[in-house]
mmCIF file of C-alpha atoms and ligand atoms in Angstrom:
data_model
loop_
_atom_site.group_PDB
_atom_site.id
_atom_site.type_symbol
_atom_site.label_atom_id
_atom_site.label_comp_id
_atom_site.label_asym_id
_atom_site.label_seq_id
_atom_site.Cartn_x
_atom_site.Cartn_y
_atom_site.Cartn_z
ATOM 1 C CA MET Y 294 49.982 -38.772 -95.797
ATOM 2 C CA ILE Y 295 47.892 -41.029 -93.767
ATOM 3 C CA ILE Y 296 48.178 -40.896 -89.925
ATOM 4 C CA GLN Y 297 46.260 -42.849 -87.194
ATOM 5 C CA THR Y 298 44.771 -40.106 -84.733
ATOM 6 C CA PRO Y 299 44.791 -39.569 -81.688
ATOM 7 C CA VAL Y 300 48.293 -39.532 -82.179
ATOM 8 C CA HIS Y 301 51.462 -37.294 -81.042
ATOM 9 C CA ALA Y 302 50.435 -33.595 -82.111
ATOM 10 C CA ARG Y 303 53.695 -33.190 -84.222
ATOM 11 C CA PHE Y 304 52.429 -35.810 -86.786
ATOM 12 C CA THR Y 305 49.905 -33.534 -88.418
ATOM 13 C CA GLN Y 306 52.158 -30.485 -87.764
ATOM 14 C CA LEU Y 307 55.034 -31.885 -89.566
ATOM 15 C CA VAL Y 308 53.041 -33.378 -92.482
ATOM 16 C CA LYS Y 309 51.592 -29.788 -93.189
ATOM 17 C CA ASP Y 310 55.077 -28.033 -92.461
ATOM 18 C CA ASN Y 311 56.266 -30.264 -95.334
ATOM 19 C CA GLY Y 312 53.403 -29.182 -97.743
ATOM 20 C CA ARG Y 313 51.659 -32.592 -97.554
ATOM 21 C CA VAL Y 314 48.201 -33.235 -96.511
ATOM 22 C CA PRO Y 315 47.483 -35.221 -93.449
ATOM 23 C CA VAL Y 316 44.649 -37.651 -93.805
ATOM 24 C CA SER Y 317 43.332 -39.232 -90.716
ATOM 25 C CA ASN Y 318 42.589 -42.932 -90.296
ATOM 26 C CA PRO Y 319 41.249 -42.788 -86.502
ATOM 27 C CA LEU Y 320 41.894 -45.743 -84.254
ATOM 28 C CA LYS Y 321 39.064 -47.332 -82.830
ATOM 29 C CA VAL Y 322 37.997 -48.463 -79.378
ATOM 30 C CA VAL Y 323 37.012 -52.004 -79.036
ATOM 31 C CA ASP Y 324 35.895 -53.239 -75.402
ATOM 32 C CA GLY Y 325 38.104 -50.326 -73.910
ATOM 33 C CA ARG Y 326 41.065 -51.095 -75.909
ATOM 34 C CA TYR Y 327 42.444 -49.260 -78.991
ATOM 35 C CA GLU Y 328 42.543 -51.141 -82.447
ATOM 36 C CA MET Y 329 43.611 -50.100 -85.951
ATOM 37 C CA ASP Y 330 40.486 -49.349 -88.431
ATOM 38 C CA TYR Y 331 41.546 -51.233 -91.552
ATOM 39 C CA GLU Y 332 38.288 -50.660 -93.521
ATOM 40 C CA GLN Y 333 38.532 -47.030 -93.079
ATOM 41 C CA LEU Y 334 41.965 -47.185 -93.923
ATOM 42 C CA GLU Y 335 41.321 -48.960 -97.219
ATOM 43 C CA ARG Y 336 38.614 -45.871 -97.812
ATOM 44 C CA CYS Y 337 41.252 -43.427 -97.008
ATOM 45 C CA ILE Y 338 43.736 -44.456 -99.640
ATOM 46 C CA THR Y 339 43.743 -42.653 -102.915
ATOM 47 C CA GLU Y 340 46.058 -42.526 -105.884
ATOM 48 C CA LYS Y 341 47.427 -39.658 -104.061
ATOM 49 C CA THR Y 342 48.415 -41.457 -100.983
ATOM 50 C CA LYS Y 343 52.208 -42.003 -100.478
ATOM 51 C CA ILE Y 344 53.024 -42.860 -97.063
ATOM 52 C CA LEU Y 345 51.017 -44.123 -93.906
ATOM 53 C CA TRP Y 346 52.720 -42.752 -90.789
ATOM 54 C CA ILE Y 347 52.309 -45.268 -87.818
ATOM 55 C CA CYS Y 348 53.304 -44.943 -84.150
ATOM 56 C CA ASN Y 349 54.564 -48.303 -82.368
ATOM 57 C CA PRO Y 350 53.947 -48.332 -79.517
ATOM 58 C CA HIS Y 351 51.281 -45.749 -80.086
ATOM 59 C CA ASN Y 352 51.351 -42.272 -78.227
ATOM 60 C CA PRO Y 353 48.852 -41.495 -76.705
ATOM 61 C CA VAL Y 354 46.813 -44.675 -76.386
ATOM 62 C CA GLY Y 355 49.404 -47.020 -75.148
ATOM 63 C CA ARG Y 356 49.143 -49.668 -77.591
ATOM 64 C CA ALA Y 357 52.230 -51.884 -78.836
ATOM 65 C CA TRP Y 358 50.810 -53.344 -82.220
ATOM 66 C CA THR Y 359 51.041 -57.167 -82.508
ATOM 67 C CA ALA Y 360 52.497 -58.977 -85.357
ATOM 68 C CA ALA Y 361 49.180 -59.798 -86.661
ATOM 69 C CA GLU Y 362 47.809 -56.318 -86.663
ATOM 70 C CA LEU Y 363 50.975 -54.917 -88.339
ATOM 71 C CA GLN Y 364 50.952 -57.696 -90.970
ATOM 72 C CA ARG Y 365 47.437 -56.952 -91.894
ATOM 73 C CA LEU Y 366 48.248 -53.271 -92.149
ATOM 74 C CA GLY Y 367 51.238 -54.160 -94.176
ATOM 75 C CA ASP Y 368 49.349 -56.021 -96.320
ATOM 76 C CA ILE Y 369 47.128 -53.120 -97.401
ATOM 77 C CA CYS Y 370 50.148 -50.910 -97.849
ATOM 78 C CA LEU Y 371 51.777 -53.326 -100.104
ATOM 79 C CA SER Y 372 48.448 -54.086 -102.103
ATOM 80 C CA HIS Y 373 48.224 -50.156 -102.731
ATOM 81 C CA GLY Y 374 51.973 -49.299 -103.053
ATOM 82 C CA VAL Y 375 51.975 -46.948 -99.889
ATOM 83 C CA TYR Y 376 55.354 -46.717 -98.156
ATOM 84 C CA ILE Y 377 55.289 -46.974 -94.215
ATOM 85 C CA LEU Y 378 56.771 -44.466 -91.876
ATOM 86 C CA SER Y 379 56.766 -45.948 -88.345
ATOM 87 C CA ASP Y 380 57.860 -43.866 -85.332
ATOM 88 C CA ASP Y 381 59.053 -46.558 -82.886
ATOM 89 C CA ILE Y 382 60.541 -44.121 -80.396
ATOM 90 C CA TYR Y 383 58.632 -45.992 -77.578
ATOM 91 C CA TYR Y 384 60.143 -49.348 -78.774
ATOM 92 C CA GLY Y 385 61.332 -50.486 -75.318
ATOM 93 C CA MET Y 386 58.377 -49.171 -73.150
ATOM 94 C CA VAL Y 387 56.300 -52.303 -73.286
ATOM 95 C CA TYR Y 388 54.662 -54.000 -70.231
ATOM 96 C CA SER Y 389 56.090 -57.160 -69.031
ATOM 97 C CA GLY Y 390 55.004 -60.026 -71.331
ATOM 98 C CA VAL Y 391 54.373 -57.788 -74.194
ATOM 99 C CA SER Y 392 56.321 -57.839 -77.477
ATOM 100 C CA TYR Y 393 57.499 -55.050 -79.382
ATOM 101 C CA THR Y 394 57.606 -55.745 -83.130
ATOM 102 C CA PRO Y 395 58.941 -53.512 -85.780
ATOM 103 C CA ILE Y 396 56.668 -53.768 -88.969
ATOM 104 C CA ALA Y 397 59.567 -53.854 -91.266
ATOM 105 C CA SER Y 398 61.054 -57.052 -89.517
ATOM 106 C CA LEU Y 399 57.737 -58.995 -90.501
ATOM 107 C CA SER Y 400 58.922 -59.564 -94.132
ATOM 108 C CA LYS Y 401 61.443 -58.755 -96.838
ATOM 109 C CA GLU Y 402 58.593 -57.020 -98.673
ATOM 110 C CA LEU Y 403 57.684 -54.805 -95.923
ATOM 111 C CA SER Y 404 61.411 -53.917 -95.138
ATOM 112 C CA GLN Y 405 61.726 -52.700 -98.671
ATOM 113 C CA ILE Y 406 58.841 -50.142 -98.249
ATOM 114 C CA SER Y 407 59.252 -49.196 -94.504
ATOM 115 C CA ILE Y 408 61.380 -46.574 -92.665
ATOM 116 C CA THR Y 409 61.640 -46.936 -88.829
ATOM 117 C CA CYS Y 410 62.585 -44.235 -86.528
ATOM 118 C CA TYR Y 411 64.391 -44.811 -83.223
ATOM 119 C CA SER Y 412 65.757 -42.481 -80.447
ATOM 120 C CA PRO Y 413 66.985 -43.550 -76.762
ATOM 121 C CA SER Y 414 64.992 -40.186 -75.743
ATOM 122 C CA LYS Y 415 61.784 -41.899 -74.326
ATOM 123 C CA CYS Y 416 63.023 -45.106 -73.045
ATOM 124 C CA TYR Y 417 66.261 -43.275 -71.444
ATOM 125 C CA ASN Y 418 64.875 -39.798 -70.944
ATOM 126 C CA THR Y 419 67.561 -38.250 -73.105
ATOM 127 C CA THR Y 420 65.732 -35.780 -75.274
ATOM 128 C CA GLY Y 421 68.112 -33.127 -74.476
ATOM 129 C CA VAL Y 422 70.975 -34.755 -76.402
ATOM 130 C CA ASN Y 423 69.185 -34.654 -79.635
ATOM 131 C CA GLN Y 424 69.951 -38.073 -81.115
ATOM 132 C CA SER Y 425 67.848 -40.405 -83.133
ATOM 133 C CA PHE Y 426 68.482 -42.726 -85.862
ATOM 134 C CA THR Y 427 66.526 -44.416 -88.767
ATOM 135 C CA ILE Y 428 66.491 -47.920 -90.326
ATOM 136 C CA ILE Y 429 65.975 -48.029 -94.099
ATOM 137 C CA GLU Y 430 66.630 -51.214 -95.828
ATOM 138 C CA ASN Y 431 65.857 -50.265 -99.146
ATOM 139 C CA PRO Y 432 68.904 -48.750 -100.974
ATOM 140 C CA GLN Y 433 66.981 -46.262 -103.062
ATOM 141 C CA MET Y 434 64.895 -45.109 -100.020
ATOM 142 C CA GLN Y 435 68.250 -44.698 -98.143
ATOM 143 C CA GLU Y 436 69.678 -42.693 -100.922
ATOM 144 C CA LYS Y 437 66.777 -40.099 -100.832
ATOM 145 C CA TYR Y 438 66.786 -39.971 -97.250
ATOM 146 C CA LYS Y 439 70.643 -39.182 -96.962
ATOM 147 C CA LYS Y 440 70.150 -36.302 -99.534
ATOM 148 C CA SER Y 441 67.023 -34.643 -97.778
ATOM 149 C CA LEU Y 442 69.268 -34.867 -94.528
ATOM 150 C CA HIS Y 443 72.071 -33.294 -96.607
ATOM 151 C CA LYS Y 444 69.596 -30.470 -97.799
ATOM 152 C CA THR Y 445 69.038 -29.240 -94.236
ATOM 153 C CA ASP Y 446 72.743 -29.858 -92.970
ATOM 154 C CA LEU Y 447 71.137 -32.601 -90.589
ATOM 155 C CA ASP Y 448 73.858 -35.067 -91.546
ATOM 156 C CA TYR Y 449 76.562 -32.756 -90.306
ATOM 157 C CA ALA Y 450 78.457 -33.023 -87.016
ATOM 158 C CA ILE Y 451 76.862 -35.894 -84.915
ATOM 159 C CA ASN Y 452 76.393 -35.146 -81.134
ATOM 160 C CA ILE Y 453 79.210 -37.726 -79.786
ATOM 161 C CA VAL Y 454 77.216 -37.933 -76.445
ATOM 162 C CA GLY Y 455 74.097 -38.893 -78.007
ATOM 163 C CA LEU Y 456 76.076 -41.426 -80.039
ATOM 164 C CA ALA Y 457 77.762 -43.043 -77.096
ATOM 165 C CA ILE Y 458 74.260 -43.065 -75.259
ATOM 166 C CA THR Y 459 72.707 -44.733 -78.439
ATOM 167 C CA GLU Y 460 75.468 -47.499 -78.652
ATOM 168 C CA GLU Y 461 75.220 -48.186 -74.996
ATOM 169 C CA THR Y 462 71.629 -48.333 -74.942
ATOM 170 C CA CYS Y 463 71.417 -50.646 -78.212
ATOM 171 C CA SER Y 464 74.083 -52.892 -76.665
ATOM 172 C CA GLY Y 465 71.434 -54.151 -74.144
ATOM 173 C CA SER Y 466 73.342 -53.349 -71.131
ATOM 174 C CA CYS Y 467 70.521 -51.072 -69.900
ATOM 175 C CA ASP Y 468 67.610 -53.299 -70.534
ATOM 176 C CA GLY Y 469 67.268 -54.525 -67.012
ATOM 177 C CA TRP Y 470 66.843 -51.081 -65.894
ATOM 178 C CA LEU Y 471 64.146 -50.466 -68.521
ATOM 179 C CA LYS Y 472 62.219 -53.602 -67.654
ATOM 180 C CA ASP Y 473 62.296 -52.565 -64.072
ATOM 181 C CA PHE Y 474 61.118 -49.214 -64.875
ATOM 182 C CA MET Y 475 58.176 -50.458 -67.115
ATOM 183 C CA VAL Y 476 57.159 -52.925 -64.066
ATOM 184 C CA TYR Y 477 56.707 -49.698 -62.119
ATOM 185 C CA VAL Y 478 54.851 -47.668 -64.920
ATOM 186 C CA LYS Y 479 52.468 -50.607 -65.514
ATOM 187 C CA LYS Y 480 51.475 -50.515 -61.733
ATOM 188 C CA ASN Y 481 51.019 -46.821 -62.006
ATOM 189 C CA HIS Y 482 48.709 -47.264 -64.828
ATOM 190 C CA GLU Y 483 46.706 -49.996 -62.926
ATOM 191 C CA TYR Y 484 46.845 -47.491 -59.963
ATOM 192 C CA LEU Y 485 45.261 -44.852 -62.086
ATOM 193 C CA THR Y 486 42.766 -47.013 -63.588
ATOM 194 C CA GLU Y 487 41.483 -47.925 -60.236
ATOM 195 C CA PHE Y 488 41.499 -44.597 -59.044
ATOM 196 C CA VAL Y 489 39.600 -43.129 -61.836
ATOM 197 C CA LYS Y 490 36.881 -45.702 -61.476
ATOM 198 C CA GLU Y 491 36.410 -44.933 -57.702
ATOM 199 C CA GLN Y 492 36.932 -41.150 -57.761
ATOM 200 C CA MET Y 493 36.122 -39.731 -61.034
ATOM 201 C CA PRO Y 494 32.575 -41.427 -62.034
ATOM 202 C CA GLY Y 495 32.072 -41.337 -65.459
ATOM 203 C CA ALA Y 496 35.558 -41.125 -66.636
ATOM 204 C CA SER Y 497 37.418 -44.199 -67.928
ATOM 205 C CA VAL Y 498 40.865 -45.202 -68.676
ATOM 206 C CA ALA Y 499 42.037 -46.928 -72.011
ATOM 207 C CA GLU Y 500 43.659 -50.258 -71.596
ATOM 208 C CA ALA Y 501 47.200 -50.149 -72.305
ATOM 209 C CA ASP Y 502 50.110 -52.620 -72.901
ATOM 210 C CA SER Y 503 53.019 -49.969 -73.171
ATOM 211 C CA THR Y 504 54.277 -46.510 -72.922
ATOM 212 C CA TYR Y 505 54.053 -44.265 -70.020
ATOM 213 C CA PHE Y 506 50.663 -42.613 -70.786
ATOM 214 C CA GLY Y 507 47.316 -42.708 -69.340
ATOM 215 C CA TRP Y 508 44.650 -41.922 -71.771
ATOM 216 C CA ILE Y 509 41.301 -41.000 -70.178
ATOM 217 C CA ASP Y 510 38.041 -40.517 -71.687
ATOM 218 C CA MET Y 511 36.080 -37.530 -69.951
ATOM 219 C CA ARG Y 512 33.615 -37.092 -72.763
ATOM 220 C CA ASN Y 513 30.885 -37.672 -70.009
ATOM 221 C CA LEU Y 514 31.631 -33.924 -68.884
ATOM 222 C CA HIS Y 515 30.451 -32.633 -72.288
ATOM 223 C CA LEU Y 516 33.188 -30.175 -72.108
ATOM 224 C CA PRO Y 517 35.857 -29.258 -74.793
ATOM 225 C CA SER Y 518 39.118 -31.160 -73.544
ATOM 226 C CA GLU Y 519 40.833 -27.941 -73.741
ATOM 227 C CA LYS Y 520 38.764 -26.636 -71.013
ATOM 228 C CA ILE Y 521 39.188 -29.554 -68.942
ATOM 229 C CA ALA Y 522 42.896 -29.555 -69.176
ATOM 230 C CA ASP Y 523 42.905 -25.704 -68.425
ATOM 231 C CA ALA Y 524 40.881 -26.486 -65.339
ATOM 232 C CA PHE Y 525 43.245 -29.329 -64.195
ATOM 233 C CA LEU Y 526 46.208 -26.909 -64.457
ATOM 234 C CA ASN Y 527 44.495 -23.407 -63.150
ATOM 235 C CA GLU Y 528 42.463 -25.193 -60.180
ATOM 236 C CA GLY Y 529 44.853 -28.107 -59.494
ATOM 237 C CA HIS Y 530 48.124 -27.189 -60.977
ATOM 238 C CA ILE Y 531 48.344 -30.473 -62.473
ATOM 239 C CA LEU Y 532 49.665 -30.294 -66.223
ATOM 240 C CA VAL Y 533 47.876 -32.667 -68.405
ATOM 241 C CA ASN Y 534 47.537 -32.823 -72.344
ATOM 242 C CA ASP Y 535 44.481 -31.668 -74.027
ATOM 243 C CA GLY Y 536 43.384 -34.792 -76.205
ATOM 244 C CA ALA Y 537 41.815 -32.670 -79.060
ATOM 245 C CA ALA Y 538 45.264 -31.379 -79.876
ATOM 246 C CA LEU Y 539 46.149 -35.129 -80.853
ATOM 247 C CA GLY Y 540 43.505 -35.241 -83.494
ATOM 248 C CA THR Y 541 40.236 -36.644 -84.729
ATOM 249 C CA GLY Y 542 39.253 -39.179 -81.744
ATOM 250 C CA GLY Y 543 40.968 -37.077 -79.029
ATOM 251 C CA GLU Y 544 38.252 -34.841 -78.230
ATOM 252 C CA GLY Y 545 36.977 -35.244 -74.548
ATOM 253 C CA TYR Y 546 40.031 -37.074 -73.484
ATOM 254 C CA ILE Y 547 43.075 -35.996 -71.640
ATOM 255 C CA ARG Y 548 46.515 -37.711 -71.740
ATOM 256 C CA MET Y 549 48.509 -37.958 -68.268
ATOM 257 C CA ASN Y 550 52.360 -38.900 -68.018
ATOM 258 C CA LEU Y 551 52.689 -41.826 -65.285
ATOM 259 C CA ALA Y 552 56.600 -41.762 -65.428
ATOM 260 C CA CYS Y 553 56.843 -40.449 -61.916
ATOM 261 C CA PRO Y 554 56.997 -41.723 -58.173
ATOM 262 C CA ARG Y 555 53.839 -43.220 -56.976
ATOM 263 C CA ASP Y 556 53.368 -40.795 -54.087
ATOM 264 C CA THR Y 557 53.555 -38.022 -56.897
ATOM 265 C CA LEU Y 558 50.970 -39.541 -58.918
ATOM 266 C CA GLU Y 559 48.761 -40.185 -55.999
ATOM 267 C CA MET Y 560 49.047 -36.503 -54.701
ATOM 268 C CA GLY Y 561 48.303 -35.175 -58.268
ATOM 269 C CA LEU Y 562 45.177 -37.498 -58.874
ATOM 270 C CA TRP Y 563 43.616 -36.573 -55.574
ATOM 271 C CA ARG Y 564 43.900 -32.879 -56.689
ATOM 272 C CA MET Y 565 42.734 -33.877 -59.980
ATOM 273 C CA ALA Y 566 39.585 -35.614 -58.519
ATOM 274 C CA LYS Y 567 38.640 -32.436 -56.645
ATOM 275 C CA VAL Y 568 38.904 -30.421 -60.000
ATOM 276 C CA TYR Y 569 36.743 -33.053 -61.705
ATOM 277 C CA ARG Y 570 33.907 -33.120 -59.188
ATOM 278 C CA ASP Y 571 34.084 -29.382 -59.584
ATOM 279 C CA LEU Y 572 33.772 -29.729 -63.235
ATOM 280 C CA CYS Y 573 30.806 -32.238 -62.818
ATOM 281 C CA ALA Y 574 29.142 -29.683 -60.669
ATOM 282 C CA GLY Y 575 29.656 -27.026 -63.217
ATOM 283 C CA GLU Y 576 31.563 -24.904 -60.476
ATOM 284 C CA VAL Y 577 34.731 -24.250 -62.484
HETATM 285 C C1 PLP I 173 55.643 -40.469 -81.072
HETATM 286 C C2 PLP I 173 56.778 -39.365 -80.766
HETATM 287 N N1 PLP I 173 57.673 -39.268 -81.718
HETATM 288 C C3 PLP I 173 58.696 -38.349 -81.482
HETATM 289 C C4 PLP I 173 58.809 -37.533 -80.400
HETATM 290 C C5 PLP I 173 59.921 -36.678 -80.159
HETATM 291 O O1 PLP I 173 60.717 -37.004 -79.236
HETATM 292 P P1 PLP I 173 61.705 -36.120 -78.547
HETATM 293 O O2 PLP I 173 61.008 -35.214 -77.740
HETATM 294 O O3 PLP I 173 62.819 -36.998 -77.939
HETATM 295 O O4 PLP I 173 62.489 -35.212 -79.599
HETATM 296 C C6 PLP I 173 57.831 -37.575 -79.230
HETATM 297 C C7 PLP I 173 57.589 -36.928 -78.418
HETATM 298 O O5 PLP I 173 56.872 -36.824 -77.587
HETATM 299 C C8 PLP I 173 56.611 -38.710 -79.593
HETATM 300 O O6 PLP I 173 55.838 -38.863 -78.736
#
């Protein structure tokens, strides 16, 4: 199974837990913005490759893949007989003017090889109700999926609160709230980008068009990102994610959550800037 790292750490873990082998097709940075590496993807695919698992919009790099990018990816999968699993849990979390495109929507052929996963949990902060759903248009794949849910009893007793939340959010009645929320998050991302430029020289924030993450390159510190994250937690009392835990391409990076009020972000960043200066001086 191919995954595009750095990506949500559970991707690698779940592939392994299901007795499959995760193969990394790392994303690449072009002029500060992440892109897919199609040439490397073609080199990764062998006769053993069954599935390409993508994340759209992508956690942690904050890219909502465009129709053209997804079409190119889909063409590669179609030509090699590789199925597509698309985790679209951040589907509504795009900045204004940016479109979210499900890969399955691009053509009949792509819809027949794709499974798309959704949940209101990210857009509406409802993880606690444990509700998600998948869209599978190919009837044979649907049948296999249902059987595998049945094996683990996951098709039993749907959470009725989660169902109500899913119905309501899918009806579009909450779109206005989410739109306003993403305007706020985008401004937080812009604030972060400027702050890092001014107060954390040598570090830089990846350009983003979606999600609520700040993905910060701190490779200039020449320290394991686990150590950097530990320092922010222990010295500054700020919890960030260690990029190395998100797979190839994540070492030296940290991930921040920007879904918070601006004054909380400002306070946290000033604390981080102090720890960052201490790390630069080798004093942590
Ligand atoms: C890409 C992606 N998929 C799935 C999940 C799991 O979502 P939840 O925490 O709502 O179960 C996460 C959580 O961070 C995620 O980032």
